[in-house]
CSV table of C-alpha atoms in Angstrom, one decimal:
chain,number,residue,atom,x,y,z
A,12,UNK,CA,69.0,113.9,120.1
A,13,UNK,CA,71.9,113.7,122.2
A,14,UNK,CA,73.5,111.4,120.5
A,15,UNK,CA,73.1,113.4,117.0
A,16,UNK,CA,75.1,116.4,118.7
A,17,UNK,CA,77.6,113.8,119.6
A,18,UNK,CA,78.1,112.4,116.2
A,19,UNK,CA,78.5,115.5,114.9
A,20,UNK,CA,81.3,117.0,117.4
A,21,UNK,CA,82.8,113.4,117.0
A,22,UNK,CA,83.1,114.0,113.1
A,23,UNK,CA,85.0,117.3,113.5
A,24,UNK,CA,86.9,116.1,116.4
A,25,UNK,CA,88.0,113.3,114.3
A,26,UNK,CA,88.6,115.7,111.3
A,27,UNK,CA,90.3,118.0,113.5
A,28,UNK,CA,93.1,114.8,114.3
A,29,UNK,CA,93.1,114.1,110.9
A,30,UNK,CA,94.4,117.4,110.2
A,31,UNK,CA,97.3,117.1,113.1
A,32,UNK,CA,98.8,113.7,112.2
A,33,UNK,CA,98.2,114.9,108.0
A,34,UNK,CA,95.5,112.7,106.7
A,35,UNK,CA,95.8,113.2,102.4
A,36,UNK,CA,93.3,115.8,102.3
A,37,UNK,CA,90.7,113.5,99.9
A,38,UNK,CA,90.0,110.9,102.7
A,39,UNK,CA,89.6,113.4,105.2
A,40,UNK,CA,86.5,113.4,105.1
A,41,UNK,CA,85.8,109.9,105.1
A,42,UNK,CA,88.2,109.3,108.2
A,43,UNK,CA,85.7,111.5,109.9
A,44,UNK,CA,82.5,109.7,109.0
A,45,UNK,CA,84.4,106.4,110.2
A,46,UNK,CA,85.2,108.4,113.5
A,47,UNK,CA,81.4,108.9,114.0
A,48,UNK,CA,80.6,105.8,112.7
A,49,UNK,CA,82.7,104.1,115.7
A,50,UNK,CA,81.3,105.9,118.4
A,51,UNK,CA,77.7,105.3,117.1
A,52,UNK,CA,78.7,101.5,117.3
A,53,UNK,CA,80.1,102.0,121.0
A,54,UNK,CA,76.7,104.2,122.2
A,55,UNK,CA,74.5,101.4,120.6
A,56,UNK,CA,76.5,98.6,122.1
A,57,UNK,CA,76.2,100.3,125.3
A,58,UNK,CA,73.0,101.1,125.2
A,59,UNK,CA,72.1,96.9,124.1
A,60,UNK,CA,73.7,96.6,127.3
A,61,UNK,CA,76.9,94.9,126.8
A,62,UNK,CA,80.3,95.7,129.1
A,63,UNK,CA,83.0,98.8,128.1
A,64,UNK,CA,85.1,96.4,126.6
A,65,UNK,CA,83.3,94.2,124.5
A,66,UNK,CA,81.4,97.6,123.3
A,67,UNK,CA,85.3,98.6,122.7
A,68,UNK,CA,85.9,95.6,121.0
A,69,UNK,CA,82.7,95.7,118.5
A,70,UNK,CA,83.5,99.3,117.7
A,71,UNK,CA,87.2,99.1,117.0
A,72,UNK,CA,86.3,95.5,115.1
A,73,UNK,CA,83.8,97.6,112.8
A,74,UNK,CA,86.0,100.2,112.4
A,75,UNK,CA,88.8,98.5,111.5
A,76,UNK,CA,87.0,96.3,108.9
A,77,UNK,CA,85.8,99.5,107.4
A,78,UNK,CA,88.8,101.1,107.4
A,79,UNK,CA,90.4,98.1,105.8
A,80,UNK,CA,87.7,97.6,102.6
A,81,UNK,CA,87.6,101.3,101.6
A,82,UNK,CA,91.5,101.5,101.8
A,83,UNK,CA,91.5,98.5,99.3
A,84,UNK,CA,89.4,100.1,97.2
A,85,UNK,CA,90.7,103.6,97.4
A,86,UNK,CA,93.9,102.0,97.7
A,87,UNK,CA,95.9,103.9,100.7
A,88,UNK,CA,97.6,102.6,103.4
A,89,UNK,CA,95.3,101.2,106.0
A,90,UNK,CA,96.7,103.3,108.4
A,91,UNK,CA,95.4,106.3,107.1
A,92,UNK,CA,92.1,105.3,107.7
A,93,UNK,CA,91.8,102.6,110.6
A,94,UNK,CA,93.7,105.6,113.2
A,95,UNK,CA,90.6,107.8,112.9
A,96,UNK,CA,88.6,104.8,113.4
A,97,UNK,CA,90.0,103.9,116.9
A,98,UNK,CA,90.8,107.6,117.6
A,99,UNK,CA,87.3,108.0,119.5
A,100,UNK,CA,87.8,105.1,121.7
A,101,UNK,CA,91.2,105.9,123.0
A,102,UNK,CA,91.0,105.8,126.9
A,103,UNK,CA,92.0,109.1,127.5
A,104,UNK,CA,89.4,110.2,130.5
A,105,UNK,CA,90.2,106.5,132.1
A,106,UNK,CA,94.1,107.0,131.8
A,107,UNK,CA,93.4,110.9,133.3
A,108,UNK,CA,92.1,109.9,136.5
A,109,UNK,CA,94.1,107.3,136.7
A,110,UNK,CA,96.8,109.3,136.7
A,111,UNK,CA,95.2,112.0,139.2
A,112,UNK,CA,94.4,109.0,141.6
A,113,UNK,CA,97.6,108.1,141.7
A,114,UNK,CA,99.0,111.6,142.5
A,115,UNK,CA,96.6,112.3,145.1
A,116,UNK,CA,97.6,109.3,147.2
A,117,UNK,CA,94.7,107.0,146.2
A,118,UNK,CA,96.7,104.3,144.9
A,119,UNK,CA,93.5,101.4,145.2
A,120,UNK,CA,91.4,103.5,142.7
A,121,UNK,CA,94.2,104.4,141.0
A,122,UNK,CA,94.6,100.5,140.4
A,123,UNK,CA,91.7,100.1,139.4
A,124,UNK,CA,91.1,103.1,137.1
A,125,UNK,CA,94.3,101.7,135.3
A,126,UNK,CA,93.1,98.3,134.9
A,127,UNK,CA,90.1,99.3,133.5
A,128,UNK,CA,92.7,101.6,130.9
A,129,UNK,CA,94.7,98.6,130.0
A,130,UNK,CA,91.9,96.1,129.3
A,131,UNK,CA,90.1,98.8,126.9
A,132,UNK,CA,93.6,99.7,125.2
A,133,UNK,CA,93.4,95.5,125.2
A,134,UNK,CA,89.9,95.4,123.2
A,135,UNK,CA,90.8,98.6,121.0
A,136,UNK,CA,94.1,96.1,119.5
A,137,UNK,CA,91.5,93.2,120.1
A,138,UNK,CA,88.9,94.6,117.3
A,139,UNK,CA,92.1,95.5,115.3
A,140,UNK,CA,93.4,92.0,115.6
A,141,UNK,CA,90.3,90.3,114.4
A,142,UNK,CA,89.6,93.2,111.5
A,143,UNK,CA,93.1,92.5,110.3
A,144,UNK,CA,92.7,88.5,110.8
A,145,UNK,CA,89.8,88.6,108.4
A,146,UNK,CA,91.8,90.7,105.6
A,147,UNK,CA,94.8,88.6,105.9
A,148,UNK,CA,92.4,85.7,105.4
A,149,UNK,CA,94.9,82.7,103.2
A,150,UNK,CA,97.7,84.6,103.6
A,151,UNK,CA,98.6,83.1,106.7
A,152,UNK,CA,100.7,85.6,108.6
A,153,UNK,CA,101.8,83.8,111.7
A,154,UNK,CA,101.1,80.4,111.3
A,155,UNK,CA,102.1,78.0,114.5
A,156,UNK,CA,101.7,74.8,112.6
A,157,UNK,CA,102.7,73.7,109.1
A,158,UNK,CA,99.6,73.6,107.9
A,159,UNK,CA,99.9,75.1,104.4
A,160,UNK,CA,100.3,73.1,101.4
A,161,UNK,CA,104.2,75.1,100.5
B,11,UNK,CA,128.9,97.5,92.2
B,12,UNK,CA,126.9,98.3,89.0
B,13,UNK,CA,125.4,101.7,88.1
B,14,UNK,CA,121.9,100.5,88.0
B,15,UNK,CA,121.9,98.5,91.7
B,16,UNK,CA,123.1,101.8,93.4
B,17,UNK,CA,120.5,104.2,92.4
B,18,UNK,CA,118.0,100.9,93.2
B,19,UNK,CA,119.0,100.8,96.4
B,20,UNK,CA,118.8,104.4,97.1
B,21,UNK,CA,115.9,104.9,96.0
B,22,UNK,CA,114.5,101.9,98.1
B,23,UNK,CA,116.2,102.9,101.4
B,24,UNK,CA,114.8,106.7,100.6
B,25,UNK,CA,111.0,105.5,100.4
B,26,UNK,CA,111.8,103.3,103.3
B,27,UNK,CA,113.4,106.3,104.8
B,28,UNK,CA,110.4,108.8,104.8
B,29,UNK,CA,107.7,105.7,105.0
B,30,UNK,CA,109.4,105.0,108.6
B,31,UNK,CA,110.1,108.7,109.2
B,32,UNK,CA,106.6,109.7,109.0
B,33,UNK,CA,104.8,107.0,110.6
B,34,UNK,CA,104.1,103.8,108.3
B,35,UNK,CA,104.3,100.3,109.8
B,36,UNK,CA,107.8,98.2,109.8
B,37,UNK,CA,106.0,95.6,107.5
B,38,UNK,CA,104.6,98.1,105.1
B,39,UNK,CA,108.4,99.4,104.5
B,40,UNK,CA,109.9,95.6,104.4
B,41,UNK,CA,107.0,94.5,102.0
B,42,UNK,CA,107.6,98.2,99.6
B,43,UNK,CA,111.5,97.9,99.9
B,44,UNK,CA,111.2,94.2,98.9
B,45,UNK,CA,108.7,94.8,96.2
B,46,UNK,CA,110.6,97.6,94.4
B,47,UNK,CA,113.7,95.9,94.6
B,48,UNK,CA,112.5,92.5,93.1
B,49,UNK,CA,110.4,94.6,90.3
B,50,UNK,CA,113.9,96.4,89.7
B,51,UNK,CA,115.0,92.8,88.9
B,52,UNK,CA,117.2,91.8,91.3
B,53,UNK,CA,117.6,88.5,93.4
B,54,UNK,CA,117.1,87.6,96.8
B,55,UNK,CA,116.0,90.3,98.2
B,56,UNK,CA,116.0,91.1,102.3
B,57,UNK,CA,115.2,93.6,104.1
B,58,UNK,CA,115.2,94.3,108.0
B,59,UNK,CA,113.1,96.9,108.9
B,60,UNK,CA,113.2,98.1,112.9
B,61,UNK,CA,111.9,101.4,114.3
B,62,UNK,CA,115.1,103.1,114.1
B,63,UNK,CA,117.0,101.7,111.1
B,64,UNK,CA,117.0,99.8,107.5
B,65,UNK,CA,118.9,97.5,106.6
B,66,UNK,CA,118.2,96.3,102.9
B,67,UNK,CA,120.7,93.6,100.6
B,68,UNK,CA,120.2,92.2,97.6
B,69,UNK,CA,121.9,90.1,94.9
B,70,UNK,CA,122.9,92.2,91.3
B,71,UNK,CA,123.9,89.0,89.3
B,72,UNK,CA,124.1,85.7,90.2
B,73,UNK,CA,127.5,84.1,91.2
B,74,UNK,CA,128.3,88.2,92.0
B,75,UNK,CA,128.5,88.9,95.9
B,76,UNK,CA,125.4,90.4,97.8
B,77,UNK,CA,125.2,94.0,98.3
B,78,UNK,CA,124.0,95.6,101.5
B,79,UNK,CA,123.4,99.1,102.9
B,80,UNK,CA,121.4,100.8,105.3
B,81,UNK,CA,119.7,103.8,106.4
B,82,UNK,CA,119.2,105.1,110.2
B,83,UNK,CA,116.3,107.2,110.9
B,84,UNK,CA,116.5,109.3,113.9
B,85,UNK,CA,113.2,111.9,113.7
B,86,UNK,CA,110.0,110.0,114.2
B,87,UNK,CA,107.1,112.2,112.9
B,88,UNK,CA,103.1,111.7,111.9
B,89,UNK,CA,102.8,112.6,107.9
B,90,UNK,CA,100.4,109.9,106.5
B,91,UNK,CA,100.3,111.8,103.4
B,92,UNK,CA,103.8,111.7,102.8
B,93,UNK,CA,102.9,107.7,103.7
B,94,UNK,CA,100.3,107.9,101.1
B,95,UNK,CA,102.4,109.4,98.7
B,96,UNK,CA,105.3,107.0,98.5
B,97,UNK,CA,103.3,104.3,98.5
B,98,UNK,CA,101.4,105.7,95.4
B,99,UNK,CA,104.9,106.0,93.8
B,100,UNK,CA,106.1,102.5,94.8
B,101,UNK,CA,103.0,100.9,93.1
B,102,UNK,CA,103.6,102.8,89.8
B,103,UNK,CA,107.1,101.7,89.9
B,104,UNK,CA,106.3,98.0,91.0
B,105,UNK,CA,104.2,98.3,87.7
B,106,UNK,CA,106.5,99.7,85.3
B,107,UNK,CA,105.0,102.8,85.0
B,108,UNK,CA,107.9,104.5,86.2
B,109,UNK,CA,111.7,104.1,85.7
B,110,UNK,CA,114.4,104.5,88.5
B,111,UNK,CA,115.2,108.1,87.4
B,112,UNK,CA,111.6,109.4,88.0
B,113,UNK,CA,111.0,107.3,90.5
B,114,UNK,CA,114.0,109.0,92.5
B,115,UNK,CA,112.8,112.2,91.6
B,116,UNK,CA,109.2,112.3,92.7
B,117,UNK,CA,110.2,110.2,96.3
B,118,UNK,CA,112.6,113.5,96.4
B,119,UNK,CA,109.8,115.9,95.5
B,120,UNK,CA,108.1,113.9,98.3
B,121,UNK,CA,111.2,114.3,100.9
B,122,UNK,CA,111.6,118.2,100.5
B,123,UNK,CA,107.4,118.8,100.5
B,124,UNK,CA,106.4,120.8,103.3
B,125,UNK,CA,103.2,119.6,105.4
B,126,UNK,CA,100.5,119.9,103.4
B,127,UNK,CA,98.4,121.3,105.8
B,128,UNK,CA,99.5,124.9,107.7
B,129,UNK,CA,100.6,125.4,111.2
B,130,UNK,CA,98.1,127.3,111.8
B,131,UNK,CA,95.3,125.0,110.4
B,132,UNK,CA,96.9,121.9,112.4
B,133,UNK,CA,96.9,124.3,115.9
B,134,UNK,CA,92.6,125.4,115.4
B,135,UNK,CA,92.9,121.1,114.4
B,136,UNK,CA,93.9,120.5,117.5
B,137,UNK,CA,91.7,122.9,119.1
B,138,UNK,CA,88.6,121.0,117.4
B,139,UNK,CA,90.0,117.9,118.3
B,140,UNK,CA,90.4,118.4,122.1
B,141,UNK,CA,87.1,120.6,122.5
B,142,UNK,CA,84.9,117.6,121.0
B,143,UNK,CA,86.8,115.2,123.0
B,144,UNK,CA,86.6,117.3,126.6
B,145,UNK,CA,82.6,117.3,125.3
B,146,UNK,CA,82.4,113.4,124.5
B,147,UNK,CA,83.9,112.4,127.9
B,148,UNK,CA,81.3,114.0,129.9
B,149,UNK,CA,81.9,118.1,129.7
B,150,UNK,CA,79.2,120.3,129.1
B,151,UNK,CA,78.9,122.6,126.1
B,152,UNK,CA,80.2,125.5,128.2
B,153,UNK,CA,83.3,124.0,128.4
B,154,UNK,CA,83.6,124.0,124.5
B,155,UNK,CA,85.6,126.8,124.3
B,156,UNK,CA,87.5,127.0,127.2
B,157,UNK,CA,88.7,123.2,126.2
B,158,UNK,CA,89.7,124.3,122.9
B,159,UNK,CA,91.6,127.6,123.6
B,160,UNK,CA,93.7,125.0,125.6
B,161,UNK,CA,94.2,122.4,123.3
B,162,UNK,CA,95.1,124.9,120.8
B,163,UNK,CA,97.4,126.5,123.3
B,164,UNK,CA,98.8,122.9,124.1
B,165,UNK,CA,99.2,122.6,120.2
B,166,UNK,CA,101.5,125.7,120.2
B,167,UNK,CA,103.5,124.8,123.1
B,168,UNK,CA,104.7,121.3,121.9
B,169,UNK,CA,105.6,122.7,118.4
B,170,UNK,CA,107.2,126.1,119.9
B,171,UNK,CA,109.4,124.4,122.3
B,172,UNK,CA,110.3,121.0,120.5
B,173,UNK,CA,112.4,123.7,117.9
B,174,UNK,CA,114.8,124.4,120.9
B,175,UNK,CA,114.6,121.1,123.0
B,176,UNK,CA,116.4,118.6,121.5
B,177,UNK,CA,114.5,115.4,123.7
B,178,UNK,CA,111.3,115.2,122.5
B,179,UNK,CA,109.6,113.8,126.2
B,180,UNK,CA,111.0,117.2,127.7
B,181,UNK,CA,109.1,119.1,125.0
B,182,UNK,CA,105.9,116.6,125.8
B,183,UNK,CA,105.8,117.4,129.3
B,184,UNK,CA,106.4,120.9,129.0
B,185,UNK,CA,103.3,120.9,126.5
B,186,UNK,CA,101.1,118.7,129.0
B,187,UNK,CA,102.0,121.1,131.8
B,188,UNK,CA,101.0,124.3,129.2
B,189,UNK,CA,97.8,122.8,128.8
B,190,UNK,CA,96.2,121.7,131.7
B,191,UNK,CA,97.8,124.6,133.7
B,192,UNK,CA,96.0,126.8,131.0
B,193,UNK,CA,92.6,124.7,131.5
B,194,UNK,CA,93.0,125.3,135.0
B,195,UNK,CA,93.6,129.0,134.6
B,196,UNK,CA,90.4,129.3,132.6
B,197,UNK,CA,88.4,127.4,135.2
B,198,UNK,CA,89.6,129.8,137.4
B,199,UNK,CA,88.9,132.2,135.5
B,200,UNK,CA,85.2,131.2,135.2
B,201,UNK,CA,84.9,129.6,131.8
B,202,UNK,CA,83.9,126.3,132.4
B,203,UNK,CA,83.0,123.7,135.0
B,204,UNK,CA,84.5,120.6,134.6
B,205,UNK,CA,87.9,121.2,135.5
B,206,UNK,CA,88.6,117.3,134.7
B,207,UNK,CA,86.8,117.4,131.3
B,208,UNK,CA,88.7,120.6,130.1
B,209,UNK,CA,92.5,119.0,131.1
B,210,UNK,CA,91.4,115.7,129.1
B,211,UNK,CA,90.6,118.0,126.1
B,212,UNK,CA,93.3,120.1,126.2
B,213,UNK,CA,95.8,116.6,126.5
B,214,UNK,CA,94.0,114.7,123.7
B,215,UNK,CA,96.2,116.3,120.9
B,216,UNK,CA,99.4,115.3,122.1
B,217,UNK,CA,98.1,111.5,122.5
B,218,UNK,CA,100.7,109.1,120.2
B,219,UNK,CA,97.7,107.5,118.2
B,220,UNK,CA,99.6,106.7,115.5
B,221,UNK,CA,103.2,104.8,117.0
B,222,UNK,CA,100.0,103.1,119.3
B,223,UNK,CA,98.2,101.8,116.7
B,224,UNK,CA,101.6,101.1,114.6
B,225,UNK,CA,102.9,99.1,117.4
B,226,UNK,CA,99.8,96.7,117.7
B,227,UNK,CA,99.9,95.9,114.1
B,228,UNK,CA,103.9,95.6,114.3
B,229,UNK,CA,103.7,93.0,116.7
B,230,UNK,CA,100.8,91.0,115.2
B,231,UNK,CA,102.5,90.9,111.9
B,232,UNK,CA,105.6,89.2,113.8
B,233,UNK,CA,107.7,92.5,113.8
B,234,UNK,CA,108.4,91.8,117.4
B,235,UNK,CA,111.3,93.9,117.9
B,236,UNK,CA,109.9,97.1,116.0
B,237,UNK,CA,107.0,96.1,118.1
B,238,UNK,CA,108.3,96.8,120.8
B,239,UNK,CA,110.4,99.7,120.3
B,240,UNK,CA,107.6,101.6,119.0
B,241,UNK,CA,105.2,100.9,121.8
B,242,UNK,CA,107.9,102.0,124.3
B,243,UNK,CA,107.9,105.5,122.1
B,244,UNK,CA,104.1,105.7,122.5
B,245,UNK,CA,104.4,104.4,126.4
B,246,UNK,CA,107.3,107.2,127.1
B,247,UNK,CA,104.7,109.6,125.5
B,248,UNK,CA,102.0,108.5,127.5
B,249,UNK,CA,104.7,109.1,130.9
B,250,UNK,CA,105.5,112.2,129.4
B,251,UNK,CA,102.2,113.7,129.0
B,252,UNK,CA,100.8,112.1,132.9
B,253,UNK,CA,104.1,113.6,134.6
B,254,UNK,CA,103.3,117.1,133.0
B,255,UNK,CA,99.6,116.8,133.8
B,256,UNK,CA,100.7,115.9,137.4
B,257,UNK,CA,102.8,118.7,137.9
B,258,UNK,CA,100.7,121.1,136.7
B,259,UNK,CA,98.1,119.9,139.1
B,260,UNK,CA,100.2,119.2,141.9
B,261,UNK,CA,101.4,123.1,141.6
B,262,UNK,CA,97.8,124.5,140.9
B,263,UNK,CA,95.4,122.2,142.9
């Protein structure tokens, strides 16, 4: 029950960024049900029992590959899409009291409050990475080795 | 050089122009740029793409000399439509559904559009977007609206004061310090509880979601230096937002 009232807020939060950074007004909508969809994916991983970050990492992969198959098809940037996806897993209450532990002298908590930021911003790129990895699939961006038959 | 090459490469460093101005990734201009530019028929094309600037050349004829120009682009703002848009026009040209002339018009239609949402739309947007937010980090529902009358008020700020300031981190922290001194006021006040919760909503608009995101995929795609300019923007942001967060509790608290 819970989690249905936090779906919902999430969709209009999401809807509510979409408006600031001017998402084209048809996909809208859709970035916001990709919102909700991600942090249905982090609550379930959560709830399976798995860490913060590999819960980040599964939503923001998810996301991302979403993001990525319905931009092909409605063809938009990516970008339009895969921002609302990660919006709802941006660190923001982690970096917060980071930031207030640091200011009130507590600089061990602080420390560790902003590790625990930087390894979650780490598995939101992380899910990126691998969603993007698996659309580039052939193209070969990045190659170390000489591998390809050019 | 030739009639034709000039208005190409104007109109390719102006999509570039407003792809980069309002938010698209360094590879997605290089890959337009070099796309409209080959289906425009000319020769080895190259484009350099970084946060700040674009540098395109290509080659009219062969046996001719190379021509080069470039653009700088000094406002950084968030418009994925206007993203959207050009891209939509830069697939009907690549196509041949469009010729240079019409091309250049629409990309100008594009330029001169106003946001297509209204201010005051993108300020309850914001209000929305840091109430659900102060809510999904652990604030009750009675914090709702205090949260959002702050985030909207944090909205107003940054927009109101960036029109005088000319550094855009001064006009950051002034709008962090607007909102979470309002969030304390209403706590004060006694709207809401969670202090905490209602300062994390009110903050969440002004996040840099978009240069963050941007900056991962530059760097993946081997854009290192565009990489890393643009995730020193976001970081500067982040700085910005903490040190007006900090003073506002500092002063308050």
């Amino acid at each position: 029950m819970d989690l249905i009232l936090e779906l919902i807020i999430t969709f209009f939060a999401i809807i509510g960024f979409g408006i600031i950074f001017s998402v084209p007004r048809r996909v809208l909508l859709i970035g916001g049900l990709i919102g909700a969809w991600t942090w249905f994916a982090l609550q379930t991983a959560l709830e399976i029992g798995v860490t913060d970050i590999v819960a980040t990492v599964i939503a923001s992969f998810t996301a991302a590959t979403i993001a990525h198959y319905l931009a092909r098809k409605l063809q938009i940037p990516a970008t339009t899409l895969s921002i609302p996806g990660i919006l709802p897993l941006v660190p923001g209450s982690l970096a917060y009291f980071t930031m207030l532990a640091f200011v009130e002298g507590e600089y061990i908590e602080g420390l560790e409050n902003g590790v625990q930021t930087m390894l979650q911003a780490g598995g939101i790129a992380a899910g990126l990475v691998l969603a993007l990895s698996l659309f580039s699939f052939g193209k070969g961006i990045g190659n170390r080795y000489e591998t390809g038959d050019q | 050089m030739g009639a034709k090459a000039d208005k190409v490469m104007d109109v390719c460093l102006r999509a570039g122009e407003i792809m980069l101005t309002y938010g698209a990734e360094t590879y997605r201009v290089e890959e337009t740029i070099e796309r409209m530019a080959q289906a425009a028929g000319f020769t080895n094309v190259h484009c350099f793409t970084t946060t700040t600037g674009i540098f395109l050349s290509f080659e009219e004829r062969k046996g001719k000399g190379d021509l080069m120009q470039m653009v700088r682009v000094d406002n950084r703002m968030q418009d994925l439509n206007k993203v959207t848009e050009v891209n939509q026009v830069s697939r009907e040209f690549t196509s041949g559904m469009l010729t240079v002339q019409e091309a250049e018009k629409r990309l100008e239609e594009i330029y001169r559009a106003k946001i297509q949402y209204p201010i005051w739309l993108i300020h309850f947007g914001a209000g929305i977007a840091g109430a659900g937010f102060s809510y999904l980090f652990g604030g009750g529902l009675f914090d709702y609206i205090p949260a959002f009358f702050a985030a909207m008020l944090a909205s107003i700020a940054l927009v109101e004061i960036e029109g005088y300031l000319k550094v855009r981190f001064a006009s950051e922290i002034a709008a962090a310090f607007v909102g979470s001194s309002s969030a304390i006021a209403f706590v004060m006040l006694g709207l809401g509880q969670n202090i905490d919760q209602i300062i994390i909503g009110s903050l969440m608009p002004l996040v840099p979601g978009v240069p963050l995101t941007n900056a991962v995929r530059d760097l993946l795609s081997g854009d290192l230096l565009a990489g890393m300019s643009r995730g020193v923007e976001a970081l500067l942001t982040s700085l910005s937002i903490a040190s007006g967060v900090a003073l506002a509790i500092s002063i308050f608290l």
